[in-house]
């Protein structure tokens, strides 16, 4: 649940344009979080070198790949329906091969390949470099599988092809895997143990993006605050590192400063943070550099200490509030967003009230709230009964959403009358006469287009707002152009 899901882009197919030298057609759909979409860019880069060009027409495809998500049951059911659709297409295109990538591949490999026989290839999140070999296997008429989880792979040596982009914002992966064994989460089982990417490769990717015209990046990881580079290897093995490795290690605050200094006019965001790992050094680094955005995504999951313990979240609500207080003190203009799971096993009405009290304490700028969905293979699925009736989950979820909406409006109203820098990302969804962009706090801002263009940094006077959007008028370019 700590990976936010953008419902508007689920099932997006990639299109890189035609490559006359590449004769085979790849149809690639992506589901899930930003990590999955970033992984699809790595896959596209690998397969372009193997003679594939992309198509958005299923009937033209030679290879269909689905990059999957296991975080919620809805995502898995959607993927199953798509796989059935692809198998139906095989009747007219018998040479068509179908493969599953990502988290579902890791979790359901034998079911897909042997029991249901609905795919030809299953590839886990750490095995994308093996795709050329696996494709050779299925070309030879065999099933192919590689779901081995790596202790080293970070794909830091592969320059991703940017697929789902407006040419302004891009994701830069800095870690893979996760060591936080939250009982509700399948990620440690599908993406393996946590390891960090070599800092220089990150800086090179950031420089490359700037040279290509990108204006904003998001440093991406399951838990960015636990980033730790000491020469390679798993984070959990750091205690065995040499004294020299420990002395020269790079943590997340160090990395964030290096990125900000490398491209001082590029906006820097990061996601996702974990309350147990975020340090004051990170918050102070955000305050120090003008180009690091004033927004922190800090999942809460529950306001009840008892439920947090059941979730194996390694902090209390009091410690969480202390962190919030420190953020507010060091970064007064910082926006804070949350993830919330409603109706976790054994959640009582008192626990639910504690969550509502936590919302009142923080008054988040926005949030991502879901009813609990049991994920097979997690500790919660093994040890806790999903005992909260669906109607109670939905009622509690509705109460949380309603309160969050009030707080969203409270927070957007605080921007009225201010002049704020906005990076233009594209046209407004509601009016092609207005631009849409975001301010430093990640709030959407719309304003008349005039003579500005996508990628411009513009100062906008905020004149009106809804609970989710700021409205205003441009008053000129910002100093960042």
Coordinates of C-alpha atoms in Angstrom, one line a residue:
X1 CA 0.0 0.0 0.0
X2 CA 3.0 2.3 0.2
X3 CA 3.1 2.4 -3.6
X4 CA 0.5 4.9 -4.8
X5 CA -1.6 3.7 -7.8
X6 CA -2.5 6.2 -10.5
X7 CA -5.8 4.7 -11.7
X8 CA -5.8 6.9 -14.8
X9 CA -2.7 5.2 -16.3
X10 CA -3.5 1.6 -15.5
X11 CA -3.2 -0.6 -18.6
X12 CA -1.4 2.0 -20.6
X13 CA 0.4 0.7 -23.7
X14 CA 3.7 2.0 -24.8
X15 CA 4.5 3.7 -28.1
X16 CA 8.1 4.5 -29.1
X17 CA 7.4 5.2 -32.7
X18 CA 8.5 3.0 -35.6
X19 CA 12.0 1.7 -35.9
X20 CA 12.6 0.5 -39.5
X21 CA 15.4 -1.8 -38.5
X22 CA 13.3 -3.6 -35.9
X23 CA 11.0 -6.2 -37.5
X24 CA 9.2 -7.7 -34.5
X25 CA 6.3 -5.9 -32.7
X26 CA 6.1 -5.6 -28.9
X27 CA 2.8 -4.8 -27.2
X28 CA 3.5 -3.9 -23.5
X29 CA 0.9 -3.0 -20.9
X30 CA 1.7 -1.7 -17.5
X31 CA -0.2 -1.9 -14.2
X32 CA 0.5 -0.8 -10.6
X33 CA 2.7 1.8 -9.1
X34 CA 5.4 4.1 -10.5
X35 CA 8.0 1.5 -9.9
X36 CA 6.3 -0.8 -12.4
X37 CA 6.1 1.9 -15.0
X38 CA 9.7 2.7 -14.5
X39 CA 10.5 -1.0 -14.9
X40 CA 8.6 -1.0 -18.2
X41 CA 11.0 1.6 -19.5
X42 CA 13.9 -0.7 -18.6
X43 CA 12.2 -3.6 -20.5
X44 CA 11.6 -1.5 -23.5
X45 CA 15.3 -0.4 -23.6
X46 CA 16.4 -4.0 -23.5
X47 CA 14.0 -5.3 -26.1
X48 CA 14.7 -2.4 -28.5
X49 CA 18.2 -3.7 -28.8
X50 CA 16.8 -7.2 -29.5
X51 CA 15.0 -6.2 -32.6
X52 CA 11.6 -5.1 -31.2
X53 CA 9.6 -2.0 -32.0
X54 CA 6.4 -1.1 -30.1
X55 CA 2.9 -1.2 -31.3
X56 CA -0.4 -0.1 -29.7
X57 CA -2.4 -2.4 -31.9
X58 CA -2.7 -5.9 -30.3
X59 CA -3.5 -7.5 -33.7
X60 CA -0.1 -6.4 -35.0
X61 CA 1.9 -7.9 -32.0
X62 CA 4.4 -10.7 -32.1
X63 CA 5.1 -10.5 -28.3
X64 CA 2.7 -9.3 -25.6
X65 CA 4.1 -8.4 -22.2
X66 CA 2.0 -7.4 -19.2
X67 CA 3.9 -5.7 -16.3
X68 CA 1.8 -6.7 -13.3
X69 CA 1.0 -5.6 -9.8
X70 CA 0.1 -7.7 -6.7
X71 CA -0.7 -4.9 -4.3
X72 CA -4.4 -5.2 -4.6
X73 CA -6.8 -7.9 -5.7
X74 CA -8.4 -5.5 -8.2
X75 CA -5.1 -5.2 -10.1
X76 CA -4.7 -9.0 -10.3
X77 CA -8.2 -9.5 -11.5
X78 CA -7.8 -6.9 -14.2
X79 CA -4.6 -8.6 -15.4
X80 CA -6.3 -12.0 -15.5
X81 CA -9.0 -10.7 -17.8
X82 CA -6.3 -9.2 -20.1
X83 CA -4.5 -12.5 -20.3
X84 CA -7.7 -14.2 -21.3
X85 CA -8.1 -11.6 -24.0
X86 CA -4.6 -12.1 -25.3
X87 CA -5.1 -15.9 -25.4
X88 CA -8.2 -15.4 -27.5
X89 CA -6.1 -13.3 -30.0
X90 CA -3.7 -16.2 -30.3
X91 CA -6.3 -18.2 -32.3
X92 CA -5.8 -15.7 -35.1
X93 CA -2.1 -15.2 -34.5
X94 CA -0.7 -18.6 -33.5
X95 CA 2.9 -17.3 -33.5
X96 CA 1.9 -14.7 -30.8
X97 CA 3.7 -15.1 -27.5
X98 CA 2.5 -13.8 -24.2
X99 CA 4.6 -13.0 -21.1
X100 CA 3.9 -11.8 -17.6
X101 CA 6.4 -9.5 -15.9
X102 CA 6.7 -8.0 -12.4
X103 CA 5.1 -8.8 -9.1
X104 CA 2.4 -11.2 -10.2
X105 CA 5.0 -13.1 -12.2
X106 CA 7.0 -13.7 -9.0
X107 CA 3.9 -14.7 -7.0
X108 CA 1.9 -16.8 -9.5
X109 CA 4.6 -18.4 -11.7
X110 CA 3.5 -22.0 -11.5
X111 CA -0.2 -21.2 -11.7
X112 CA 0.2 -19.2 -14.9
X113 CA 2.6 -21.6 -16.7
X114 CA 1.6 -25.0 -15.5
X115 CA -1.9 -25.0 -14.2
X116 CA -3.7 -22.5 -16.3
X117 CA -1.3 -22.4 -19.2
X118 CA -2.3 -18.8 -20.1
X119 CA 1.2 -17.5 -20.7
X120 CA 4.4 -18.6 -22.5
X121 CA 6.9 -16.7 -20.3
X122 CA 7.1 -15.5 -16.7
X123 CA 9.7 -12.9 -15.7
X124 CA 10.3 -11.5 -12.2
X125 CA 11.3 -8.0 -11.4
X126 CA 15.0 -8.8 -11.1
X127 CA 15.3 -10.9 -14.3
X128 CA 14.7 -8.4 -17.1
X129 CA 18.3 -8.6 -18.4
X130 CA 17.6 -12.3 -19.1
X131 CA 14.7 -11.4 -21.5
X132 CA 16.8 -12.1 -24.7
X133 CA 17.5 -15.6 -23.5
X134 CA 13.9 -16.2 -22.4
X135 CA 12.5 -15.0 -25.7
X136 CA 14.8 -17.4 -27.5
X137 CA 13.3 -20.2 -25.4
X138 CA 9.8 -19.4 -26.3
X139 CA 10.7 -18.9 -29.9
X140 CA 11.9 -22.5 -29.8
X141 CA 8.5 -23.6 -28.5
X142 CA 9.4 -23.9 -24.8
X143 CA 7.9 -22.2 -21.8
X144 CA 10.4 -19.8 -20.1
X145 CA 10.6 -18.6 -16.5
X146 CA 13.1 -16.6 -14.5
X147 CA 11.8 -15.2 -11.2
X148 CA 15.1 -15.4 -9.3
X149 CA 15.4 -12.5 -6.9
X150 CA 18.7 -10.8 -7.0
X151 CA 20.9 -9.4 -4.2
X152 CA 22.7 -7.1 -6.6
X153 CA 20.5 -6.1 -9.6
X154 CA 19.5 -2.4 -9.7
X155 CA 19.5 -1.9 -13.6
X156 CA 21.7 1.1 -12.9
X157 CA 23.6 0.3 -16.2
X158 CA 20.6 0.5 -18.4
X159 CA 19.4 3.9 -19.7
X160 CA 15.6 3.6 -19.6
X161 CA 13.5 4.5 -22.6
X162 CA 11.0 7.1 -21.4
X163 CA 7.6 5.7 -22.2
X164 CA 4.8 7.3 -20.1
X165 CA 6.1 10.9 -20.2
X166 CA 5.3 14.4 -21.3
X167 CA 9.0 15.2 -21.7
X168 CA 8.9 17.3 -18.5
X169 CA 8.8 14.8 -15.6
X170 CA 10.7 11.5 -15.2
X171 CA 11.2 8.8 -12.6
X172 CA 14.7 7.8 -11.5
X173 CA 14.9 4.5 -9.6
X174 CA 17.4 4.6 -6.7
X175 CA 16.6 1.4 -4.8
X176 CA 15.0 -2.0 -5.4
X177 CA 13.3 -4.4 -3.0
X178 CA 12.3 -3.7 0.6
X179 CA 13.4 -5.0 4.0
X180 CA 10.4 -3.7 5.9
X181 CA 8.2 -6.7 6.5
X182 CA 4.9 -5.0 6.9
X183 CA 2.4 -7.8 7.3
X184 CA 0.0 -6.4 4.7
X185 CA 2.6 -6.0 1.9
X186 CA 3.7 -8.5 -0.7
X187 CA 6.6 -6.4 -2.0
X188 CA 9.5 -8.1 0.0
X189 CA 8.3 -11.4 -1.5
X190 CA 8.0 -10.2 -5.1
X191 CA 10.8 -7.7 -5.3
X192 CA 13.3 -9.2 -2.8
X193 CA 15.7 -7.7 -0.3
X194 CA 16.6 -4.0 -0.4
X195 CA 19.7 -2.8 -2.3
X196 CA 20.7 0.6 -3.5
X197 CA 21.9 1.9 -6.8
X198 CA 25.4 3.3 -7.3
X199 CA 25.2 7.1 -6.8
X200 CA 27.2 8.0 -9.9
X201 CA 24.9 6.1 -12.2
X202 CA 22.0 8.1 -10.6
X203 CA 23.7 11.4 -11.2
X204 CA 24.5 10.4 -14.8
X205 CA 20.9 9.6 -15.4
X206 CA 19.8 12.9 -13.9
X207 CA 22.3 14.8 -16.1
X208 CA 21.1 12.9 -19.2
X209 CA 17.5 13.8 -18.4
X210 CA 18.4 17.5 -18.0
X211 CA 20.2 17.4 -21.4
X212 CA 17.1 15.9 -23.0
X213 CA 14.9 18.7 -21.7
X214 CA 13.4 17.2 -18.6
X215 CA 12.7 19.8 -15.8
X216 CA 11.6 17.5 -12.9
X217 CA 12.6 14.1 -11.6
X218 CA 11.2 11.9 -8.8
X219 CA 13.7 9.7 -7.0
X220 CA 11.9 6.4 -6.7
X221 CA 12.1 3.5 -4.3
X222 CA 10.0 1.3 -2.1
X223 CA 11.5 3.2 0.8
X224 CA 13.8 6.0 -0.3
X225 CA 14.9 7.0 3.2
X226 CA 16.7 3.7 3.6
X227 CA 18.9 4.3 0.6
X228 CA 22.4 3.3 1.5
X229 CA 25.4 2.8 -0.9
X230 CA 28.6 1.4 0.5
X231 CA 30.0 -0.2 -2.6
X232 CA 27.2 -2.6 -3.5
X233 CA 25.3 -5.4 -1.7
X234 CA 22.2 -5.6 0.5
X235 CA 21.4 -2.9 3.0
X236 CA 21.0 -5.6 5.7
X237 CA 24.7 -6.6 5.2
X238 CA 26.0 -3.0 5.9
X239 CA 26.9 -4.0 9.5
X240 CA 29.5 -6.3 8.0
X241 CA 31.0 -3.6 5.8
X242 CA 34.6 -2.5 6.3
X243 CA 35.5 0.7 8.2
X244 CA 36.4 2.4 5.0
X245 CA 33.0 1.4 3.4
X246 CA 31.2 2.7 6.4
X247 CA 33.1 6.0 6.4
X248 CA 32.4 6.6 2.7
X249 CA 28.8 5.3 2.6
X250 CA 26.2 7.5 0.9
X251 CA 22.8 7.7 2.7
X252 CA 19.6 9.3 1.3
X253 CA 20.3 12.8 2.7
X254 CA 23.7 12.7 1.0
X255 CA 22.3 11.4 -2.3
X256 CA 19.5 14.1 -2.3
X257 CA 22.1 16.8 -1.8
X258 CA 24.3 15.4 -4.6
X259 CA 21.3 15.3 -7.0
X260 CA 20.2 18.9 -6.1
X261 CA 23.7 20.3 -6.6
X262 CA 24.2 18.4 -9.9
X263 CA 21.3 20.1 -11.6
X264 CA 20.3 23.2 -9.5
X265 CA 17.5 24.3 -11.9
X266 CA 15.9 20.8 -12.0
X267 CA 13.0 20.2 -9.6
X268 CA 13.6 17.2 -7.3
X269 CA 10.9 15.0 -5.7
X270 CA 11.1 11.7 -4.0
X271 CA 8.8 8.8 -3.0
X272 CA 8.0 6.8 -0.9
X273 CA 9.2 7.7 2.6
X274 CA 8.9 5.5 5.6
X275 CA 8.3 7.1 9.0
X276 CA 10.6 4.7 10.8
X277 CA 13.6 5.6 8.5
X278 CA 13.1 9.3 7.7
X279 CA 15.7 11.4 9.5
X280 CA 16.0 15.0 10.3
X281 CA 19.0 15.2 7.9
X282 CA 16.6 14.5 5.0
X283 CA 14.2 17.2 6.1
X284 CA 17.0 19.7 6.6
X285 CA 18.4 18.8 3.1
X286 CA 15.0 19.6 1.6
X287 CA 15.0 22.9 3.4
X288 CA 18.6 23.7 2.3
X289 CA 18.0 23.3 -1.5
X290 CA 15.6 25.5 -3.4
X291 CA 15.1 22.9 -6.1
X292 CA 14.0 20.1 -3.8
X293 CA 10.2 20.3 -3.7
X294 CA 8.4 21.0 -0.4
X295 CA 6.3 17.8 -0.4
X296 CA 6.7 14.6 1.6
X297 CA 4.7 11.5 1.1
X298 CA 4.6 9.9 4.5
X299 CA 2.3 6.8 4.8
X300 CA 0.3 6.5 8.0
X301 CA -1.6 3.3 7.3
X302 CA -3.4 3.6 10.7
X303 CA -3.7 6.0 13.6
X304 CA -3.9 3.1 16.1
X305 CA -0.8 1.9 17.9
X306 CA -2.4 -1.6 18.2
X307 CA -3.0 -1.8 14.5
X308 CA 0.4 -0.4 13.6
X309 CA 1.9 -3.2 15.7
X310 CA -0.3 -5.8 13.9
X311 CA 0.9 -4.3 10.6
X312 CA 4.6 -4.6 11.8
X313 CA 5.0 -0.9 11.3
X314 CA 8.1 -0.1 13.4
X315 CA 6.9 3.2 14.9
X316 CA 4.2 4.4 17.1
X317 CA 1.7 7.1 16.4
X318 CA 3.4 9.3 18.9
X319 CA 6.7 8.9 17.0
X320 CA 4.9 9.7 13.8
X321 CA 3.4 12.9 15.2
X322 CA 6.9 13.9 16.4
X323 CA 8.2 13.5 12.9
X324 CA 5.3 15.6 11.5
X325 CA 6.0 18.3 14.1
X326 CA 9.7 18.4 13.0
X327 CA 8.7 18.6 9.4
X328 CA 6.4 21.5 10.2
X329 CA 9.1 23.3 12.1
X330 CA 11.9 22.9 9.6
X331 CA 9.7 23.2 6.5
X332 CA 6.7 25.4 7.3
X333 CA 5.4 25.4 3.7
X334 CA 5.8 21.6 3.2
X335 CA 2.8 19.6 2.1
X336 CA 2.4 16.1 3.5
X337 CA 0.4 13.3 2.0
X338 CA -0.5 9.9 3.3
X339 CA -1.4 6.3 2.5
X340 CA -4.1 4.7 4.6
X341 CA -5.4 1.1 5.0
X342 CA -9.0 0.9 6.3
X343 CA -10.4 -2.2 7.9
X344 CA -7.2 -4.1 8.6
X345 CA -7.9 -7.4 10.5
X346 CA -9.1 -6.9 14.1
X347 CA -9.6 -3.1 13.6
X348 CA -12.2 -2.0 16.1
X349 CA -14.3 1.2 16.1
X350 CA -11.9 2.6 18.6
X351 CA -9.0 1.9 16.3
X352 CA -10.9 3.6 13.5
X353 CA -11.5 6.7 15.7
X354 CA -7.8 6.8 16.4
X355 CA -7.2 7.0 12.6
X356 CA -9.7 9.9 12.3
X357 CA -7.9 11.7 15.2
X358 CA -4.6 11.2 13.4
X359 CA -6.1 12.8 10.3
X360 CA -7.3 15.8 12.4
X361 CA -3.8 16.1 13.9
X362 CA -1.9 16.2 10.6
X363 CA -4.5 17.6 8.2
X364 CA -2.8 16.1 5.2
X365 CA -2.8 18.0 1.9
X366 CA -4.0 14.8 0.1
X367 CA -3.9 11.1 0.5
X368 CA -4.5 7.6 -0.9
X369 CA -7.0 5.6 1.0
X370 CA -8.0 2.0 0.4
X371 CA -10.1 -0.7 2.1
X372 CA -7.9 -3.6 3.2
X373 CA -7.5 -6.3 0.6
X374 CA -5.9 -9.5 1.7
X375 CA -2.8 -10.4 -0.4
X376 CA -1.9 -14.1 -0.6
X377 CA 1.6 -14.8 0.7
X378 CA 1.7 -11.9 3.2
X379 CA 2.1 -12.5 6.9
X380 CA -1.4 -11.0 7.5
X381 CA -2.9 -13.5 5.1
X382 CA -1.2 -16.3 6.9
X383 CA -1.8 -15.3 10.5
X384 CA -4.8 -12.9 10.6
X385 CA -8.3 -13.5 9.5
X386 CA -9.8 -10.8 7.3
X387 CA -12.6 -10.4 9.8
X388 CA -14.0 -6.9 9.1
X389 CA -17.2 -7.1 7.1
X390 CA -17.1 -5.3 3.7
X391 CA -19.9 -2.9 4.6
X392 CA -18.0 -1.8 7.8
X393 CA -14.8 -1.3 5.7
X394 CA -16.7 0.8 3.2
X395 CA -18.4 2.9 5.9
X396 CA -15.1 3.6 7.6
X397 CA -13.4 4.3 4.3
X398 CA -16.1 6.8 3.4
X399 CA -15.7 8.6 6.7
X400 CA -11.9 8.8 6.2
X401 CA -12.3 10.1 2.6
X402 CA -14.8 12.7 3.7
X403 CA -12.5 14.0 6.4
X404 CA -9.5 14.0 4.1
X405 CA -11.5 16.0 1.5
X406 CA -12.2 18.7 4.2
X407 CA -8.5 18.8 4.9
X408 CA -7.6 19.0 1.2
X409 CA -9.8 22.1 0.9
X410 CA -8.4 23.6 4.1
X411 CA -4.9 23.2 2.7
X412 CA -5.6 24.5 -0.8
X413 CA -7.2 27.6 0.7
X414 CA -3.9 28.4 2.4
X415 CA -2.5 29.2 -1.1
X416 CA -5.0 31.9 -1.9
X417 CA -3.4 35.3 -2.7
X418 CA 0.1 33.9 -3.0
X419 CA 2.3 33.9 -6.1
X420 CA 3.8 30.4 -6.6
X421 CA 6.1 28.8 -9.1
X422 CA 4.4 26.3 -11.3
X423 CA 6.0 23.9 -13.8
X424 CA 3.7 23.5 -16.8
X425 CA 3.1 19.8 -17.5
X426 CA 0.4 20.0 -20.2
X427 CA -3.1 21.2 -21.0
X428 CA -5.8 21.2 -18.3
X429 CA -8.1 18.1 -18.6
X430 CA -11.2 20.4 -18.4
X431 CA -10.1 23.2 -20.8
X432 CA -7.6 23.3 -23.7
X433 CA -7.4 27.0 -23.1
X434 CA -5.7 26.5 -19.7
X435 CA -2.3 25.0 -18.7
X436 CA -2.0 22.5 -15.9
X437 CA 1.1 22.2 -13.7
X438 CA 2.1 21.7 -10.1
X439 CA 3.6 23.9 -7.5
X440 CA 6.4 22.8 -5.1
X441 CA 3.8 21.3 -2.8
X442 CA 2.6 19.0 -5.6
X443 CA -0.8 20.7 -5.8
X444 CA -2.3 21.0 -9.3
X445 CA -2.5 24.5 -10.6
X446 CA -4.5 25.6 -13.7
X447 CA -4.2 29.0 -15.4
X448 CA -4.9 30.6 -18.9
X449 CA -2.3 29.6 -21.5
X450 CA -1.3 32.9 -22.9
X451 CA 2.1 32.6 -24.6
X452 CA 3.6 30.0 -22.2
X453 CA 4.5 26.5 -23.2
X454 CA 5.0 23.0 -21.7
X455 CA 8.2 22.9 -19.6
X456 CA 8.1 26.5 -18.6
X457 CA 8.5 27.6 -14.9
X458 CA 5.8 30.3 -14.4
X459 CA 4.9 32.4 -11.5
X460 CA 1.1 32.2 -10.9
X461 CA -1.0 34.3 -8.6
X462 CA -3.5 31.9 -6.9
X463 CA -7.0 33.4 -7.0
X464 CA -9.4 30.5 -6.4
X465 CA -9.4 26.8 -5.4
X466 CA -11.3 23.6 -5.0
X467 CA -10.3 20.8 -2.6
X468 CA -7.8 19.5 -5.2
X469 CA -6.9 22.3 -7.6
X470 CA -5.6 25.8 -7.4
X471 CA -6.7 28.4 -10.0
X472 CA -4.9 31.5 -11.0
X473 CA -3.3 33.8 -13.5
X474 CA 0.3 33.8 -14.7
X475 CA 2.3 36.9 -13.8
X476 CA 5.5 36.0 -15.6
X477 CA 8.3 33.5 -15.8
X478 CA 10.1 32.4 -12.7
X479 CA 13.8 32.7 -12.1
X480 CA 14.2 29.0 -12.9
X481 CA 13.9 29.3 -16.7

